[in-house]
Short mmCIF file of N, CA and C in Angstrom, two decimals:
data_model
loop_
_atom_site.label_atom_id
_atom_site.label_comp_id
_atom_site.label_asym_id
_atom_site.label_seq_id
_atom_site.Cartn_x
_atom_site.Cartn_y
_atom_site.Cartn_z
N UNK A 1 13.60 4.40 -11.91
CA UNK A 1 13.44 5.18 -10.69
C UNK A 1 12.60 6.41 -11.01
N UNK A 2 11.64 6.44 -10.45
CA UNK A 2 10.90 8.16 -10.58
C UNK A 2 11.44 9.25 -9.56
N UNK A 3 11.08 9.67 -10.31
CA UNK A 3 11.28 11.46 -9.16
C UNK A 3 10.11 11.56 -8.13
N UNK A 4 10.80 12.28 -7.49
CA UNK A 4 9.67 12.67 -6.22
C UNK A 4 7.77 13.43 -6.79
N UNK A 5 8.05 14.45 -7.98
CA UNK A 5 7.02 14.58 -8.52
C UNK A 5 6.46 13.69 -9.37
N UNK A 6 6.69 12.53 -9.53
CA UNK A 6 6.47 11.06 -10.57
C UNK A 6 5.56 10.47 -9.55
N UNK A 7 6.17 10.42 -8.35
CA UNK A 7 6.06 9.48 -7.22
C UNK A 7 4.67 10.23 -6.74
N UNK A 8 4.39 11.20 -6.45
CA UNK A 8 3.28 12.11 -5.77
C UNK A 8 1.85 12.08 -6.51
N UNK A 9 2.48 11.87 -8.03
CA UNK A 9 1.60 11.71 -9.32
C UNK A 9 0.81 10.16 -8.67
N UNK A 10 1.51 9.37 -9.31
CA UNK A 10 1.04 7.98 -9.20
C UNK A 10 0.74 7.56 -7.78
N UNK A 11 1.08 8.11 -6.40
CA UNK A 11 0.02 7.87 -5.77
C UNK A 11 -1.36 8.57 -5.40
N UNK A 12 -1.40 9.93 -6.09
CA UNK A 12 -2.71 10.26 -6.31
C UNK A 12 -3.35 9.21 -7.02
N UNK A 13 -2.50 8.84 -8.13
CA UNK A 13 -3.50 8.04 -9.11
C UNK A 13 -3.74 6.79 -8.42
N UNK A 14 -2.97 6.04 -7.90
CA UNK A 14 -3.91 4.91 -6.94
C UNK A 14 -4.46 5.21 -5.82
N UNK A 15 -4.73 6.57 -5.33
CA UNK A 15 -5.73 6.68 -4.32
C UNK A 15 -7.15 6.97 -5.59
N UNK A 16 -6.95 7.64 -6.69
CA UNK A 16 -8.16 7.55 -7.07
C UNK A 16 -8.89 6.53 -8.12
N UNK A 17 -7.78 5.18 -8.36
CA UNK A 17 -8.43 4.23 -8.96
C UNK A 17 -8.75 3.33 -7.51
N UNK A 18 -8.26 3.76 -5.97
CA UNK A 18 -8.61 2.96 -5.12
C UNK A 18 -10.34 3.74 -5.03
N UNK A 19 -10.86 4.65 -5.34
CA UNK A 19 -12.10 5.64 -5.32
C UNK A 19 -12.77 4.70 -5.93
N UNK A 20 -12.40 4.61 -7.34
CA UNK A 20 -13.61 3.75 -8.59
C UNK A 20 -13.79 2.61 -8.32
N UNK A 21 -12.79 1.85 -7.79
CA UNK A 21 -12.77 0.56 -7.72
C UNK A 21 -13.68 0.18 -6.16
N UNK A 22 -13.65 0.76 -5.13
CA UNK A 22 -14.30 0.66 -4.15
C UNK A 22 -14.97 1.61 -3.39
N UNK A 23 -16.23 1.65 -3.24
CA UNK A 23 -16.97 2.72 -2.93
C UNK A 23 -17.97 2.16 -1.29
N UNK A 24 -17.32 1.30 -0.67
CA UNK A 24 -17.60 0.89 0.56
C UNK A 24 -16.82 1.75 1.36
N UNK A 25 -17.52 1.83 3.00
CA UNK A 25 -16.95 2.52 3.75
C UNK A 25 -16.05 1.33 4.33
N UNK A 26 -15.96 0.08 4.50
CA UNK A 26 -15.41 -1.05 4.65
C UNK A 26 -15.33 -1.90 3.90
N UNK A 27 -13.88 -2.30 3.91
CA UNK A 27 -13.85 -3.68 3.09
C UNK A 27 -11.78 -3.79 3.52
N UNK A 28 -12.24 -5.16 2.62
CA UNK A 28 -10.42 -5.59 2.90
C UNK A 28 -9.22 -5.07 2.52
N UNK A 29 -7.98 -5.45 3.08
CA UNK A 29 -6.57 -4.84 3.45
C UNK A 29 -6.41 -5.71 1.99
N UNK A 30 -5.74 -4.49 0.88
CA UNK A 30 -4.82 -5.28 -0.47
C UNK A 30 -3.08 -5.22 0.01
N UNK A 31 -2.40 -5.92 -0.21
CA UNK A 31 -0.98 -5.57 0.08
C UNK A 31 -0.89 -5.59 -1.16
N UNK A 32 -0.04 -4.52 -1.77
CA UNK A 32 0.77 -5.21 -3.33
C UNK A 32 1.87 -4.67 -3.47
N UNK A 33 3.13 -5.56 -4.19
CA UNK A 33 4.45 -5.63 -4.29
C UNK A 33 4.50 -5.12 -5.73
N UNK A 34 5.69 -3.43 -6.35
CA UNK A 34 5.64 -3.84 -7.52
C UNK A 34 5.97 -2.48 -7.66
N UNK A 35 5.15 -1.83 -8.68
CA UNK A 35 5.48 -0.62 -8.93
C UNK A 35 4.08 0.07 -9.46
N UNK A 36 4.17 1.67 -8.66
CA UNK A 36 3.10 2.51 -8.06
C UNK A 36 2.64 2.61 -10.30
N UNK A 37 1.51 2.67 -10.06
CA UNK A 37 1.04 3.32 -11.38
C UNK A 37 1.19 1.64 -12.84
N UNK A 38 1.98 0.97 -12.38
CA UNK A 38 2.10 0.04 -13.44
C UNK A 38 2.59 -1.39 -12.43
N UNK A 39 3.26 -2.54 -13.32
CA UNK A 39 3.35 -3.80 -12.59
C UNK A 39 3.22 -3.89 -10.89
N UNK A 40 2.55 -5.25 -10.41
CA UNK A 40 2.33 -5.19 -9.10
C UNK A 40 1.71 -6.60 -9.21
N UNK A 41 2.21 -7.25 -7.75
CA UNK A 41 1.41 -8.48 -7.35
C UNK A 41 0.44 -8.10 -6.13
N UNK A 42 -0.54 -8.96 -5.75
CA UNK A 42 -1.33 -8.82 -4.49
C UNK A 42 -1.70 -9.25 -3.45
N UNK A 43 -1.83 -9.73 -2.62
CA UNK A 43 -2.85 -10.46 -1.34
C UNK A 43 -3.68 -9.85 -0.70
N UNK A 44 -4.79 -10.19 -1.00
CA UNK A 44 -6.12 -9.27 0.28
C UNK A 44 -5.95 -10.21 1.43
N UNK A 45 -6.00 -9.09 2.43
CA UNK A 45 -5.50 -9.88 3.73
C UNK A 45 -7.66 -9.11 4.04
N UNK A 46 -8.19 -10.44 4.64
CA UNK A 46 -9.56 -10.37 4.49
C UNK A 46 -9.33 -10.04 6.17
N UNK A 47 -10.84 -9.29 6.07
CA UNK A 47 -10.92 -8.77 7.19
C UNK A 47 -11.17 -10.07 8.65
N UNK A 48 -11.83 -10.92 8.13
CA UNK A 48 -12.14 -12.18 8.87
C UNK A 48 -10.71 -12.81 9.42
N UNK A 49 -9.52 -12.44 8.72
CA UNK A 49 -8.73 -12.81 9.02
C UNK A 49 -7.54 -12.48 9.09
N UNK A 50 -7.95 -11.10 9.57
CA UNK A 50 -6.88 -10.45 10.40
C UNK A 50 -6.65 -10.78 11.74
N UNK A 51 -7.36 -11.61 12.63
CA UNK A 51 -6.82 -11.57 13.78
C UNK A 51 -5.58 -12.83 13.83
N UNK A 52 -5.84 -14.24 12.80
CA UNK A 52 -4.64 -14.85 12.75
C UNK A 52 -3.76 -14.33 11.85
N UNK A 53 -3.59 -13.36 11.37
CA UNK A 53 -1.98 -12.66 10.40
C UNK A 53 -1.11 -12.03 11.33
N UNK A 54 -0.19 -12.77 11.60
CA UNK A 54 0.65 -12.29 12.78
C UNK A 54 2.07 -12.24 11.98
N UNK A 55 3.15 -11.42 12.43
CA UNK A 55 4.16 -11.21 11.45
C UNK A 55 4.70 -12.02 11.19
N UNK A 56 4.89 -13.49 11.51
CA UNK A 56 5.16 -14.22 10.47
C UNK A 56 4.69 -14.66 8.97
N UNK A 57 3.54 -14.55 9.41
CA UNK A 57 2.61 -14.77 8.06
C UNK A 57 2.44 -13.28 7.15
N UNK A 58 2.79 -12.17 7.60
CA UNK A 58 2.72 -11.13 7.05
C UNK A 58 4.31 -11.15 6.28
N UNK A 59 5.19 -11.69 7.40
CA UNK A 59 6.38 -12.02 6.25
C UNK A 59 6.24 -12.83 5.24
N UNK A 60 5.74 -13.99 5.58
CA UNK A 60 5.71 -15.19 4.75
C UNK A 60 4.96 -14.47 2.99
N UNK A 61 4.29 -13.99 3.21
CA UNK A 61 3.39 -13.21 2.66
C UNK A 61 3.94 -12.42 1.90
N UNK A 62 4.73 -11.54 2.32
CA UNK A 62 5.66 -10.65 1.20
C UNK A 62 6.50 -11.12 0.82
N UNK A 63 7.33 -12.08 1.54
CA UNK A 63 8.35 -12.79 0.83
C UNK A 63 7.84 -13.65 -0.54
N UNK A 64 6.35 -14.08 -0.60
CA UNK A 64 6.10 -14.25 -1.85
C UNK A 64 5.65 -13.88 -2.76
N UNK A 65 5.57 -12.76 -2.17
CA UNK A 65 5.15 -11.78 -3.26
C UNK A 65 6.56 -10.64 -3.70
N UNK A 66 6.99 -10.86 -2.90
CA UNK A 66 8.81 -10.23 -3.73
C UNK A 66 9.71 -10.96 -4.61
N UNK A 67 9.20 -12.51 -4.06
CA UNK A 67 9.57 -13.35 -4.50
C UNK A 67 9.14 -13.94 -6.67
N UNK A 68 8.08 -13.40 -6.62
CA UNK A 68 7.18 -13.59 -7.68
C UNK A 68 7.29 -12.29 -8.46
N UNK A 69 8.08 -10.84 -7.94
CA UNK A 69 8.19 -9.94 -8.77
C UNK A 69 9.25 -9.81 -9.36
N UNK A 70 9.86 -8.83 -10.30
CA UNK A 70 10.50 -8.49 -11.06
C UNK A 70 11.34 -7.85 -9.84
N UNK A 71 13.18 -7.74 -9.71
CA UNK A 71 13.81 -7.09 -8.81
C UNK A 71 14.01 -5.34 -8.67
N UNK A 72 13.38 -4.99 -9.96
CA UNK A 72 13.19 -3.67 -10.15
C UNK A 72 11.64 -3.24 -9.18
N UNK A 73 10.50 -3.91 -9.38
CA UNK A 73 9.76 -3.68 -8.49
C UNK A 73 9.55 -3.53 -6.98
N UNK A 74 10.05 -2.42 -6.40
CA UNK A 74 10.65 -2.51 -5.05
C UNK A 74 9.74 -1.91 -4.24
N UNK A 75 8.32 -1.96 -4.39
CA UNK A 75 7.68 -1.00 -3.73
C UNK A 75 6.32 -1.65 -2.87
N UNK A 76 5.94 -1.32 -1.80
CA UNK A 76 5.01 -1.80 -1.06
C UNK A 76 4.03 -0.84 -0.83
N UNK A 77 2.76 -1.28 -0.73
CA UNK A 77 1.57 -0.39 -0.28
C UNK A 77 0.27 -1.35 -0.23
N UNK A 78 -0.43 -0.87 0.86
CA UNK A 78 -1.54 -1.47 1.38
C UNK A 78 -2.63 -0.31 1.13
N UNK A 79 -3.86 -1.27 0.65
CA UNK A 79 -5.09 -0.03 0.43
C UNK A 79 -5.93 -0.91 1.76
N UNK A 80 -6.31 0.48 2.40
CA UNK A 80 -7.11 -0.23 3.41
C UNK A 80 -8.15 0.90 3.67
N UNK A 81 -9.30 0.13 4.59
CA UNK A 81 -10.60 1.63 4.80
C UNK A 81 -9.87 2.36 5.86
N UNK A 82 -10.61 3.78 6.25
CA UNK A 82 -10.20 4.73 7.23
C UNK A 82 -9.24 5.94 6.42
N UNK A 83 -9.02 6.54 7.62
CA UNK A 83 -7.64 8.06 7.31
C UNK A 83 -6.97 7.31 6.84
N UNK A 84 -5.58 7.76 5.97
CA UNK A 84 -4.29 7.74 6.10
C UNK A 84 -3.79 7.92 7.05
N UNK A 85 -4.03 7.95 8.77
CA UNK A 85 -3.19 8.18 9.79
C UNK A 85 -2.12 7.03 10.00
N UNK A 86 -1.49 6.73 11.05
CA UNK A 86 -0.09 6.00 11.23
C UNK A 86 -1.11 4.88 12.22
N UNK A 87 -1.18 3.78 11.90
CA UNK A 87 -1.80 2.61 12.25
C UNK A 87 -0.65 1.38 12.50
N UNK A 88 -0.90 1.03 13.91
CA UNK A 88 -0.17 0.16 14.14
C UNK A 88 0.09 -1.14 13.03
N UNK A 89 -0.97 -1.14 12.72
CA UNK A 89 -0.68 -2.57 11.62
C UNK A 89 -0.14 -1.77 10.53
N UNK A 90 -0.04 -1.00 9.82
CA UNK A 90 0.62 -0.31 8.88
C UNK A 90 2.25 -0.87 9.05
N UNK A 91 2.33 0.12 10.23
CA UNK A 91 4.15 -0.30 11.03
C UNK A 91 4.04 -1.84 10.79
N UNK A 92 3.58 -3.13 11.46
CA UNK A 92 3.65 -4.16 11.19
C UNK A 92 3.53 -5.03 9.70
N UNK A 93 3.12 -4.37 8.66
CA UNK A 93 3.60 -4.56 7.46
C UNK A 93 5.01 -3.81 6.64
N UNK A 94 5.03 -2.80 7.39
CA UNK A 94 6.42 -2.53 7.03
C UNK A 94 7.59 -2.85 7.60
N UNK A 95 7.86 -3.77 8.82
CA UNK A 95 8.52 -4.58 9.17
C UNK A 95 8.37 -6.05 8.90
N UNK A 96 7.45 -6.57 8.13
CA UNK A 96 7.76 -7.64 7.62
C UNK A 96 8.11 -7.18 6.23
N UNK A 97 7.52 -6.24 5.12
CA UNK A 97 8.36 -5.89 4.04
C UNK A 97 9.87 -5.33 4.19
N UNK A 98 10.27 -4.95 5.55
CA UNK A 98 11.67 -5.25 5.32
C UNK A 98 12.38 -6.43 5.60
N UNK A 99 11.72 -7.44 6.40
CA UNK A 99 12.37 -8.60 6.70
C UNK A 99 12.51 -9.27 5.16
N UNK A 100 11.11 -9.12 4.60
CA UNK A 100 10.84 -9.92 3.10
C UNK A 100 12.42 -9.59 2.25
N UNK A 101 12.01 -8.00 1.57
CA UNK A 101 13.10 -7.58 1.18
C UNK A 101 14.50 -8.22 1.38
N UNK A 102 15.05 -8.26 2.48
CA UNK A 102 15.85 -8.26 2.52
C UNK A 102 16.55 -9.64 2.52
N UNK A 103 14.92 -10.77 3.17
CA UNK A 103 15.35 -12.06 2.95
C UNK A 103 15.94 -11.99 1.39
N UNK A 104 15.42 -11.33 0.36
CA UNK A 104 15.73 -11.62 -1.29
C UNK A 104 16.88 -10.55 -1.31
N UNK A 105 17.50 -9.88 -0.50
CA UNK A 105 18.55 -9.19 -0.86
C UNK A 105 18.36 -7.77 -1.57
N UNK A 106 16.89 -7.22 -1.52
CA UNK A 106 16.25 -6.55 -2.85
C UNK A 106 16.10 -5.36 -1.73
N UNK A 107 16.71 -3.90 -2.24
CA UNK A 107 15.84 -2.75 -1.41
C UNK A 107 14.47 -2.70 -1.47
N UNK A 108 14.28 -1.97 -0.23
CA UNK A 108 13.06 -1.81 -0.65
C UNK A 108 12.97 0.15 -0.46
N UNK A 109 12.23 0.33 -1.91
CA UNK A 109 12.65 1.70 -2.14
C UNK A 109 11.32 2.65 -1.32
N UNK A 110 10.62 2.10 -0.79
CA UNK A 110 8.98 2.48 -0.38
C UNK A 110 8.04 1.56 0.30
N UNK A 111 6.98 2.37 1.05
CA UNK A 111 6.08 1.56 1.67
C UNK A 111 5.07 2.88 2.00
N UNK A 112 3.87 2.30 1.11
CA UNK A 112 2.96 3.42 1.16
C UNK A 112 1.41 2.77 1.54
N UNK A 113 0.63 3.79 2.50
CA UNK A 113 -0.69 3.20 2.94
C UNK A 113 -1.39 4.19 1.96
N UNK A 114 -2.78 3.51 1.28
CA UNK A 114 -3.54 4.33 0.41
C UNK A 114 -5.04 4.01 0.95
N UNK A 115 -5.20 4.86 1.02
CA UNK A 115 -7.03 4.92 1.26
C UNK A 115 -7.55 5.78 0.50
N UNK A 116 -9.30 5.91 0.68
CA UNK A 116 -10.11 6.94 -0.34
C UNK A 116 -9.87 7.57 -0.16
N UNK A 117 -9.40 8.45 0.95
CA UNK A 117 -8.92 9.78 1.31
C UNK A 117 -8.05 10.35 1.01
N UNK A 118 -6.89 9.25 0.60
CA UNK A 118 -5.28 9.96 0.44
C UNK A 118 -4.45 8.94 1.04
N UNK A 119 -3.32 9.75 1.01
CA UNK A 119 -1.91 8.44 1.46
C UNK A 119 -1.01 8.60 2.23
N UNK A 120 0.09 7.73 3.33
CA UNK A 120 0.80 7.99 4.10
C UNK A 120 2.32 7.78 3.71
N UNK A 121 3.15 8.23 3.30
CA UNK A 121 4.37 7.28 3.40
C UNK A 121 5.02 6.53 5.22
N UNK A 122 4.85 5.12 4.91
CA UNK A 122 4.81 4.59 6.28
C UNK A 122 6.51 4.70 6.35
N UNK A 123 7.56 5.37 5.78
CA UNK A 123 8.39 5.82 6.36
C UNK A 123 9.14 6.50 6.57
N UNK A 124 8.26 7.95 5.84
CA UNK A 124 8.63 9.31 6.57
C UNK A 124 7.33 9.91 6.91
N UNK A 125 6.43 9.14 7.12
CA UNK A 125 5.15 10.27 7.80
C UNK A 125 4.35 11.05 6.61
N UNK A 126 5.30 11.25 5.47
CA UNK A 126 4.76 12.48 4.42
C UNK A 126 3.33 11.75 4.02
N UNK A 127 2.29 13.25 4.06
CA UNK A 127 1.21 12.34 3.69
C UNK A 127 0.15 13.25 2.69
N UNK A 128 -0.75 13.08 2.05
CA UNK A 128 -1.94 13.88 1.48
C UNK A 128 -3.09 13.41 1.54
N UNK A 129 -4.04 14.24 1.62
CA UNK A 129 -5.21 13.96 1.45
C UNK A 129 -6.31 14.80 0.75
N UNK A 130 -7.49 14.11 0.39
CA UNK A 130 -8.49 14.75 -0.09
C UNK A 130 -9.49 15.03 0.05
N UNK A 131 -10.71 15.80 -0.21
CA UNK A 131 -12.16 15.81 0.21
C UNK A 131 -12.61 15.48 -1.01
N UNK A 132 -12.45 16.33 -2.00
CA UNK A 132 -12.53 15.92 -3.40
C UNK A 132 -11.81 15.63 -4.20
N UNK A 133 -11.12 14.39 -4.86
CA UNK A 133 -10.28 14.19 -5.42
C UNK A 133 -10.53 13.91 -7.17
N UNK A 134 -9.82 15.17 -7.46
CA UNK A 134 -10.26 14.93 -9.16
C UNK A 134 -9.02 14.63 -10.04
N UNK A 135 -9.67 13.57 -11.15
CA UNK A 135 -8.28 13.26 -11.44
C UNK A 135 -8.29 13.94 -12.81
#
């Protein structure tokens, strides 16, 4: 379990390996199951095909990817383009990561949106951002 300053750490640090790794103003939705800064599984939910991912398949989806992790890995987050603001599809992945979750019996300790900008927790609102982000 990390601390709240552990936790603040490591999602700076995947908003700024989400920086190096992609330098488009667009591109695709990653979901990954696991833990912020170290282990994690993935699915790019492609942009072409977001209009058929409807919450079943967004469950189906985490359930195998909770399914395929370690039960200590309890954590969800999507890197997607735009703000960190509160996006309806955000909410709709965090109601199928709790359906997932819970199909496996497993808390789920988090659910975080990360973009180049910074990050949201999708379930308390807490959020940061950057103009320049140095690591």
């Amino acid at each position: 379990m990390t601390t709240g300053t552990d936790r603040l750490d490591l999602l700076r640090q995947e908003v700024g390996l989400l920086r190096q790794r992609e330098t488009r103003r667009v591109f695709d939705t990653v979901v990954y199951v696991g833990t912020l800064g170290g282990d994690r599984d993935s699915f790019v939910a492609r942009a072409a095909d977001l209009p058929s991912i409807d919450g079943a398949v967004r469950t189906d989806v985490l359930s195998a990817l909770v399914e395929r992790t370690d039960a200590a890995l309890a954590t969800v987050w999507l890197t997607r383009a735009g703000q960190p603001d509160a996006y309806e599809l955000d909410l709709a992945w965090l109601a199928a990561a709790r359906t997932a979750f819970a199909m496996h019996g497993r808390p789920l300790l988090g659910c975080y949106v990360v973009t180049r900008y910074g990050w949201r927790d999708v379930l308390t609102g807490e959020s940061r951002t950057w103009k320049r982000l140095r690591l």
